[in-house]
Amino acid sequence: MRPLQPLAVPAGDAVLTLLPTLARALAGDLPHALLPHAAGTAPHPALRPGRALDAGEDDPHDPTAVVVATSGSTGTPKGALLPAGALRASAAATAARLAPGPGTQQWVLALPAHHVAGLQVLLRSVRAGTEPVVLPEGPFGADAFVTAVGACTGDRLLTSLVPTQLLRLLDAGEEATAALRAFAAVLVGSAATPAPLLARARAAGVRVVTTYGSSETCGGCVYDEVPLDGVVPSLEDGRLVLAGPVVARGYRGRPGDPAFAGGRFRTDDTAALSGGRVRVLGRVDDLVTTGGLKVAPSLVEDALTGTPGVGEVVVVGVPDAEWGQRVVACVVPAGPPPTLAELRERVAAAVARHAAPRQLLLLEELPLRGPGKPDRARLRELAQA
């Protein structure tokens, strides 16, 4: 069996040196599978870097090209086995959806390329036959983004951001907003994008496309609630299940994992399906049951986004002696912070009274467990401290 070879992924323009290797991986033409990890770090030993792929983890007719470490909340990542064919299917469906027709597609890389969203920018660039423009190493900033857009030469520009980056660009003023308007599509994913932020971006003329997906589906596979061609959603007890050519082969070292039973991927998210659209409501284990009633955190977060004094917000549930669980609003203030009474009034009017937060946790910044992904487990700990 072929070995799993670690691939150190640098930041900044140095990442472009990986394009020839990724091109071979996408073609299924490497003697090994790749395990991307941030340069200067070591891949997690649970993924057994350097060891041969196990039986069932590879296929000579469609080799496993990349093993992407998930950013799960358990602390021990799982490695999604992504075949070359799945990555090609994802890139082709994305190109057809976002920028069909003649003309060159060019991506701007604004995310870490060892995570699936950033890695896909590189792989989609390989498929398009163009070189992406890469933001410099260091914290994300509007000036660097504007400079990167100015360096683009493609006919149709594409990028992938997390909601916090989109918010910072809109807040930075007209020059940054104009740079956003230059894109045929600005993918926004990784974390649920608040409805008011989407409305603000679209009102400014930015062609925002919301994405849903994971390492197990080669990244985004549902755009603006519509699955990519070939992706088939279904529900099992309210849990979203995805099938199609973009689904991973399984997990590294976890043969027969029930998440991939029947060649489909059983997600940890709840969703509603209607008219061919997929509305993701949140993770199964993030639902809050308070006073016997269920609360979807995403609905409360949408209601609170745009409230005066609220910069960023994440909603979690913590144990409560009276209510079973209480709803906690974790807020990074923008200016003078809001009061709990103000937040309760807003949610009661927009969602339901039982969904109104009973605790307000003010923070300087949100803890993260991946690009743009709030660490809800850590927030629950902080709320109970």
PDB file of C-alpha atoms in Angstrom, residues 21 54 69-70 81 112 176 181 185 202 226 228 303 319 321 354 358 368:
ATOM      1  CA  THR A  21       2.832  18.371  -6.200  1.00  0.00           C
ATOM      2  CA  ASP A  54      -4.431   0.450   5.431  1.00  0.00           C
ATOM      3  CA  ALA A  69      -7.205  16.396   9.398  1.00  0.00           C
ATOM      4  CA  THR A  70     -10.569  17.491  10.734  1.00  0.00           C
ATOM      5  CA  LEU A  81      -9.445  10.121   3.091  1.00  0.00           C
ATOM      6  CA  PRO A 112      -4.673  28.561   5.816  1.00  0.00           C
ATOM      7  CA  ALA A 176     -12.050  47.156   0.740  1.00  0.00           C
ATOM      8  CA  ARG A 181     -17.224  43.683  -5.471  1.00  0.00           C
ATOM      9  CA  ALA A 185     -18.202  34.950  -6.003  1.00  0.00           C
ATOM     10  CA  ARG A 202     -25.234  41.935  -0.691  1.00  0.00           C
ATOM     11  CA  VAL A 226     -28.410  24.289  -3.138  1.00  0.00           C
ATOM     12  CA  LEU A 228     -23.588  20.940  -6.023  1.00  0.00           C
ATOM     13  CA  ALA A 303     -31.429  37.527  15.816  1.00  0.00           C
ATOM     14  CA  PRO A 319     -26.419  23.076  32.552  1.00  0.00           C
ATOM     15  CA  ALA A 321     -30.625  23.529  37.859  1.00  0.00           C
ATOM     16  CA  HIS A 354     -38.016  30.531  25.575  1.00  0.00           C
ATOM     17  CA  ARG A 358     -30.468  33.936  30.410  1.00  0.00           C
ATOM     18  CA  LEU A 368     -11.480  29.306  17.755  1.00  0.00           C
TER      19      LEU A 368
END
